XYZ file of C-alpha atoms in Angstrom:
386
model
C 107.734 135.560 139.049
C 110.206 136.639 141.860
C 111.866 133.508 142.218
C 111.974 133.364 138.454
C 113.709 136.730 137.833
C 116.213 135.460 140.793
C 117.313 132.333 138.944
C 117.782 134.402 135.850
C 119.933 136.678 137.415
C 121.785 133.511 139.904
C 122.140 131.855 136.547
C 124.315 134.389 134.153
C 125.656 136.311 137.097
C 128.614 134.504 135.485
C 128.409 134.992 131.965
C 131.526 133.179 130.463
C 130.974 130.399 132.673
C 127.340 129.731 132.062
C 127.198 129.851 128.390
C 130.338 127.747 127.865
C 128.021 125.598 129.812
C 125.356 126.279 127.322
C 127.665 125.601 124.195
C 128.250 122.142 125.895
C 124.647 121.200 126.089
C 124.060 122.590 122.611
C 126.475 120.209 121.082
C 125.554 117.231 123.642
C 122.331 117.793 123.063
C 122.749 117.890 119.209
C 125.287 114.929 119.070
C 122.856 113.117 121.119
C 119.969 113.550 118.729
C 121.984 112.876 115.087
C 123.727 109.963 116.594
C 119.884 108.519 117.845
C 118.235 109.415 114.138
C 121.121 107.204 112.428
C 120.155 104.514 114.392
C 116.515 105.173 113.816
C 117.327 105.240 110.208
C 118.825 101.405 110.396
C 115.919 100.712 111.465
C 113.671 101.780 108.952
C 113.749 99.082 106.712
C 111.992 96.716 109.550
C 109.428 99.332 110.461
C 108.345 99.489 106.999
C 107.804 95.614 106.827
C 104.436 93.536 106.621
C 102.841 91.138 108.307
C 101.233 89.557 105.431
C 104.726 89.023 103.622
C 107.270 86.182 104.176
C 110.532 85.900 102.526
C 111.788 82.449 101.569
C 115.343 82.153 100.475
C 117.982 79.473 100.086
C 118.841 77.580 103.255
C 122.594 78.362 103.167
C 122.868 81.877 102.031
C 120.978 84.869 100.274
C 123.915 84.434 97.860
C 122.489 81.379 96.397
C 119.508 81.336 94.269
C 116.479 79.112 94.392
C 114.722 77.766 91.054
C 111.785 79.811 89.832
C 109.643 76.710 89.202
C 109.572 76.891 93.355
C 106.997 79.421 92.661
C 104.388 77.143 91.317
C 104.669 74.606 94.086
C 104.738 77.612 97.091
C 101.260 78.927 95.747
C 99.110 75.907 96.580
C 100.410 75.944 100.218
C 97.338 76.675 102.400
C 97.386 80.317 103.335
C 99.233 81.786 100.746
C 97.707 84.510 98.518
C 100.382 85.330 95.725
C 103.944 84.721 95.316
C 106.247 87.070 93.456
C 110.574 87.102 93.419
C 113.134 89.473 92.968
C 117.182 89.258 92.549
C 119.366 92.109 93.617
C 120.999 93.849 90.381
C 123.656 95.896 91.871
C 124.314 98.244 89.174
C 126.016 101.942 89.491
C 124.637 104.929 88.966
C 127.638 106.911 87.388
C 129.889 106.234 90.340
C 129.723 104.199 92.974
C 128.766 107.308 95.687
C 125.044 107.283 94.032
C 124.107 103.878 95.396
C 120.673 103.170 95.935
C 118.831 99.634 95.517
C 117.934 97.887 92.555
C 115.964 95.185 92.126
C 114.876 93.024 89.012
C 111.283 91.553 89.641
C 108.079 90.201 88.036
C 106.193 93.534 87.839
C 102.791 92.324 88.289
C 102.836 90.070 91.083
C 105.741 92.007 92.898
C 103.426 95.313 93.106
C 100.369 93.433 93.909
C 102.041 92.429 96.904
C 103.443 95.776 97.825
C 100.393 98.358 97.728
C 102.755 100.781 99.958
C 104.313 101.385 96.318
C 101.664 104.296 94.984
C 102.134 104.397 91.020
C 99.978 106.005 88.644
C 97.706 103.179 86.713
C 99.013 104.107 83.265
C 102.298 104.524 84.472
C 101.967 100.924 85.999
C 100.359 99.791 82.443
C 103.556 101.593 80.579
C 106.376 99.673 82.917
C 104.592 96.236 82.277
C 104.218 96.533 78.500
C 108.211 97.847 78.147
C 111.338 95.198 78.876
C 113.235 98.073 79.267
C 111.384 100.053 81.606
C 111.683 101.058 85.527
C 110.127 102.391 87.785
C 112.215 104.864 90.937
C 111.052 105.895 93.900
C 110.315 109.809 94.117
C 113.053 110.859 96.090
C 115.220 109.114 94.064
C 113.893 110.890 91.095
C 114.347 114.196 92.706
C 117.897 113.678 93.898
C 118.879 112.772 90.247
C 116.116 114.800 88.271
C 115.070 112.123 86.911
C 111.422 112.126 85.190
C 109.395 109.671 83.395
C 110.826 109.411 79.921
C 114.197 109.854 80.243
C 117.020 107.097 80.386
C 118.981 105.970 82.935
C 122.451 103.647 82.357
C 123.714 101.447 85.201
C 126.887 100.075 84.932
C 125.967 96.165 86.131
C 128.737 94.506 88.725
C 127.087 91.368 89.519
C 125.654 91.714 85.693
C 128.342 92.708 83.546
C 127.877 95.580 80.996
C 126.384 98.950 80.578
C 122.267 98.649 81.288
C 119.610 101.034 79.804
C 116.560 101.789 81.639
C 113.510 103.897 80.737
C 112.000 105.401 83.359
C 107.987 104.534 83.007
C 106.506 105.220 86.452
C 107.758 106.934 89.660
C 106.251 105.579 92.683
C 105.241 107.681 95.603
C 104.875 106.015 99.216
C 101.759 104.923 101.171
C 103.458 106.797 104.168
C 106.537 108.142 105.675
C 107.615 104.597 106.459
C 107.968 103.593 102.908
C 111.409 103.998 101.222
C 111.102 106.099 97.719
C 114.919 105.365 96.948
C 114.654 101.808 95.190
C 114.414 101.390 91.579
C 112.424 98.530 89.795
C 113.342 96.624 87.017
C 112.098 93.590 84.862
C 113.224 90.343 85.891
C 112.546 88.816 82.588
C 115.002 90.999 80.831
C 117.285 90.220 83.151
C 117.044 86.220 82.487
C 117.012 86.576 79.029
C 120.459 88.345 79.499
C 121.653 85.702 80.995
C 120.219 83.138 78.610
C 121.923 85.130 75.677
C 124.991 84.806 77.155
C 125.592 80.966 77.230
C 124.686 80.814 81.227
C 121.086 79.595 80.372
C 121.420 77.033 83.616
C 121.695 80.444 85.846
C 118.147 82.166 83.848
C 115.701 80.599 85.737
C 116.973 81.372 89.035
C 115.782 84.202 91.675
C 117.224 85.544 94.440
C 114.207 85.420 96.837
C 110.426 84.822 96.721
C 108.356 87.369 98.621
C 105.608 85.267 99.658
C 101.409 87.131 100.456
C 99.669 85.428 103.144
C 96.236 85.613 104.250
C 96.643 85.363 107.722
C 99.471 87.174 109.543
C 98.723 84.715 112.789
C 99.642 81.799 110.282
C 103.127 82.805 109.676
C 104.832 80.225 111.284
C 102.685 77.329 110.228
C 102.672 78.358 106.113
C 106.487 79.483 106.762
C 107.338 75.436 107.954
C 105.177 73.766 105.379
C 106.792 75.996 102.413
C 110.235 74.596 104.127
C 109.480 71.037 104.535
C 108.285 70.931 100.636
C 111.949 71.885 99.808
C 113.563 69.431 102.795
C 116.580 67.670 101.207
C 116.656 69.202 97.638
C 119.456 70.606 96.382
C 118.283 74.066 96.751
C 116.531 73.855 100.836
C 114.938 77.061 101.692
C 114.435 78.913 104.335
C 111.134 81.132 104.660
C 110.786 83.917 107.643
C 108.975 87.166 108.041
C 109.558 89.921 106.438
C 110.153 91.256 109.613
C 112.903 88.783 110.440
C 114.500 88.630 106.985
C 115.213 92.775 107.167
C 116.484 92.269 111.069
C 118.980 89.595 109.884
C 120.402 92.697 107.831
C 120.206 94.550 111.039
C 121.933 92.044 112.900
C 125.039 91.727 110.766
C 125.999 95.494 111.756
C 124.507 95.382 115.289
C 128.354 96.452 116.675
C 128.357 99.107 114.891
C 124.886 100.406 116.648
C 125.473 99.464 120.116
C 128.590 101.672 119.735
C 126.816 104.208 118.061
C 124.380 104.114 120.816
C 126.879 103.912 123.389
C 128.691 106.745 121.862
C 125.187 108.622 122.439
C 125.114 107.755 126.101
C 128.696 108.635 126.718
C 128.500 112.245 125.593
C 125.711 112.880 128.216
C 127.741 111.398 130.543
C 130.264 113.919 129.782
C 127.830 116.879 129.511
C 126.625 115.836 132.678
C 129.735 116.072 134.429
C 130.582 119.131 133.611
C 127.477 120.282 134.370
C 127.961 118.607 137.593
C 131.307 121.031 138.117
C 129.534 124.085 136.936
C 126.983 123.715 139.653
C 129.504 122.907 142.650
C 131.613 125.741 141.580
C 128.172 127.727 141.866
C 127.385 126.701 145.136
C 131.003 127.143 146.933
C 131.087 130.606 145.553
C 127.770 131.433 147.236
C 128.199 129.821 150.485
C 127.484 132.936 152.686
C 124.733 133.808 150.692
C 123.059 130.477 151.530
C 124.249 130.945 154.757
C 122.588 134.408 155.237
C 119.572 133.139 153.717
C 119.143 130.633 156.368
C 120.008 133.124 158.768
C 117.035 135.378 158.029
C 114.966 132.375 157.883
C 114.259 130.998 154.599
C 113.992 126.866 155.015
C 116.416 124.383 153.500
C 114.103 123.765 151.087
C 114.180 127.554 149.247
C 118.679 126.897 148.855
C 117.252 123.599 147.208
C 115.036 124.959 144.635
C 117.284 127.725 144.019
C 120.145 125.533 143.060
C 117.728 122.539 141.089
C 116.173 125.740 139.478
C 119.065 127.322 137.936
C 120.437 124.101 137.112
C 117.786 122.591 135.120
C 116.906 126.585 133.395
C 120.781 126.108 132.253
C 119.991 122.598 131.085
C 116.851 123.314 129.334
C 118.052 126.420 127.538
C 121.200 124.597 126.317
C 119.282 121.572 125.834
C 116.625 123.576 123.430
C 119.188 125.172 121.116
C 120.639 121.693 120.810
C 116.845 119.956 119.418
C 116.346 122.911 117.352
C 119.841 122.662 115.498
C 119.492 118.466 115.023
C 116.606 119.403 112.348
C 119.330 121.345 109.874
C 122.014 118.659 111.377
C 120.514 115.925 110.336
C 119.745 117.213 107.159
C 122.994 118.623 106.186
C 123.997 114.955 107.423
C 121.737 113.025 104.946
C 122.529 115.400 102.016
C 126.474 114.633 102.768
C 125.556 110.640 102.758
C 123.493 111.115 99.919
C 121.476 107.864 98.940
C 122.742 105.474 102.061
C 119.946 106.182 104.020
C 116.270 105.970 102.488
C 114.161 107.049 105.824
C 115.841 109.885 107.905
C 113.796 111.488 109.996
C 114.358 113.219 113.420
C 111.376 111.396 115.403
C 109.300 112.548 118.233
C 110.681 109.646 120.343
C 114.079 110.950 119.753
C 112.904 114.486 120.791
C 111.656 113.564 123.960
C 114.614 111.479 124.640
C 116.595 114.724 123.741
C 114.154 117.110 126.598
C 114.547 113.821 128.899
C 118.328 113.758 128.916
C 118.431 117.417 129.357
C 116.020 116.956 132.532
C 118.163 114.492 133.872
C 121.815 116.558 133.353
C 119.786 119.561 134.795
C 118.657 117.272 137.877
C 121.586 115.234 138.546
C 123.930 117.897 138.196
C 122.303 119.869 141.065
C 121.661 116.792 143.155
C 125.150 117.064 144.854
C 125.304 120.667 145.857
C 121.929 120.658 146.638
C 122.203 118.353 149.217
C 125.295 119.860 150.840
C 123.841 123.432 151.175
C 120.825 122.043 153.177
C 123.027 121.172 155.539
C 125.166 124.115 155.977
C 126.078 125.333 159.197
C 125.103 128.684 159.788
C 127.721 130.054 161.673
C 130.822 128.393 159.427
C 128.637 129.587 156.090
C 129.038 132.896 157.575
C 132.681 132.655 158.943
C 133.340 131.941 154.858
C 132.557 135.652 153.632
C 135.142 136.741 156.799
């Protein structure tokens, strides 16, 4: 308790100096945290993948489609247990700062294969039996108040015109994992669109098939003999995990995260340093009174703990402000973003990174000064005070 009360006192014997320490750490701290949820939310997509799902798409880009009658030749592969497809729609929601994803699918056979997708039965029943339903995520629904019933117009961009949805069914997720800002449409109604206007060729197309397997070890093996049935056709394909088809995404803004993480990692690095200086300037100005303390007996070992001890109670105070203001950070964050990130959750990984990183400015920063008043001479610590 004594040595506690001692590196209270050591610790704001200079106010100013100390808490624009604090106010350092706090933002650090906080910085540190946002920038580590964004990344974490980039993420998100491949976390919520399965093992049981492969992705097969056309060989040379996701821009091209592949024939639907691909379907019928994919389901007698050995190991596969359902096949559905979906094409992105791309539509706007009013303007184009309410995006969120849209997919046309086979309603059925896409849900069966997604059971992370919790919808009501009659709901379910209601979005099969109507062309012009849909079916939104929940968090979707609440951003826009939408509610089953009501209508909802996108304006199409890779579909030209003004589309009318009914909303049938809102979906709630299995877990946290599973991203309630997508909206559903039928695929059908899209093809027939496409029939009606003269571009029947392009109807029978998809974008991808999401392909159910039986046997997550089998991946590779039903992946290559979906491929090889497609081998020089006009449309090849090429089938992955689900896994590997969302970290492709990942990968084509992986800049963008390594400087957002190095970004991260620099600010503690600055933090750090000027914790670094707060603790040296610490230390010169009480040079005698390590000196005495030596004096009268107390071992190296006491100026040591004194000096890590107020360092890392600086750090750990600063650094505790900072994790409790990245909860209302991030959130005014994600609000201000609006529907570009589905999952954004301050983890616990990103927490303890946040109580490490504060454990290593308080340490470091002491290290230094630590070391040179172990080593103080006696007689020229006390000469300083004359």
């Amino acid at each position: 308790m004594f040595t506690l009360r001692l590196l209270l006192k050591n610790a704001f014997r200079h106010r100013l100096r100390t808490l624009l320490t604090m106010v350092g750490l706090v933002v650090a701290i906080s910085a540190f945290g946002l920038l580590r949820t964004i990344v974490d939310a980039w993420y998100a997509g491949v976390d919520a993948t399965s093992s049981t799902r492969l992705i097969t798409r056309n060989a040379i880009s996701l821009t091209f489609p592949l024939p639907l009658h691909y379907a019928e030749r994919v389901k007698g592969v050995d190991g596969v247990s359902g096949i559905s497809w979906a094409n992105w729609f791309g539509g706007i929601y009013i303007t184009e700062r309410n995006f969120f994803a849209q997919f046309a699918v086979d309603p059925p056979s896409y849900l069966a294969l997604y059971p992370e997708f919790v919808l009501d039965d009659d709901e379910k029943q209601a979005f099969f039996r109507d062309l012009q339903g849909a079916v939104v995520g929940r968090k979707l629904a609440r951003q826009f108040g939408w509610k089953v019933g009501d209508t909802v117009a996108l304006r199409g961009t890779i579909y030209p015109g003004t589309w009318s949805f009914t909303i049938r069914g809102i979906y709630e997720g299995k877990d946290a994992r599973t991203d309630e800002q997508q909206m559903f449409i039928h695929w059908k109604r899209l093809a027939e669109s496409i029939r009606a206007r003269n571009a029947g060729g392009q109807a029978d197309y998809v974008g991808v098939f999401v392909v159910g397997i039986r046997n997550p070890d089998e991946a590779p093996q039903v992946s290559q003999a979906i491929d090889r049935l497609f081998a020089n056709s006009l449309a090849e394909t090429r089938t992955e995990t689900e896994k590997a088809f969302q970290l492709g995404f990942v990968a084509m803004s992986e800049a963008i995260l390594i400087a957002v993480q190095a970004v991260s990692l620099i600010i503690i690095l600055i933090i750090m340093a000027v914790m670094a200086n707060t603790m040296t300037m610490t230390a010169r100005e009480r040079l005698a009174e390590y000196a005495t303390l030596k004096a009268l007996g107390f071992p190296p070992r006491f100026v040591v703990q004194l000096l890590f001890g107020e360092s890392l109670m600086i750090a750990l105070i600063g650094g505790a402000i900072g994790i409790a203001i990245t909860f209302p950070l991030a959130q005014a964050f994600v609000s201000a973003v609006g529907t570009l990130f589905p999952i954004f959750k301050v983890s616990t990984l990103t927490v303890a990174l946040q109580v490490l990183a504060c454990l290593t400015v308080g340490v470091v920063a002491a290290a230094w000064p630590a070391w040179k008043m172990s080593r103080i001479d006696i007689v020229q610590g006390l000469r300083h005070v004359a």
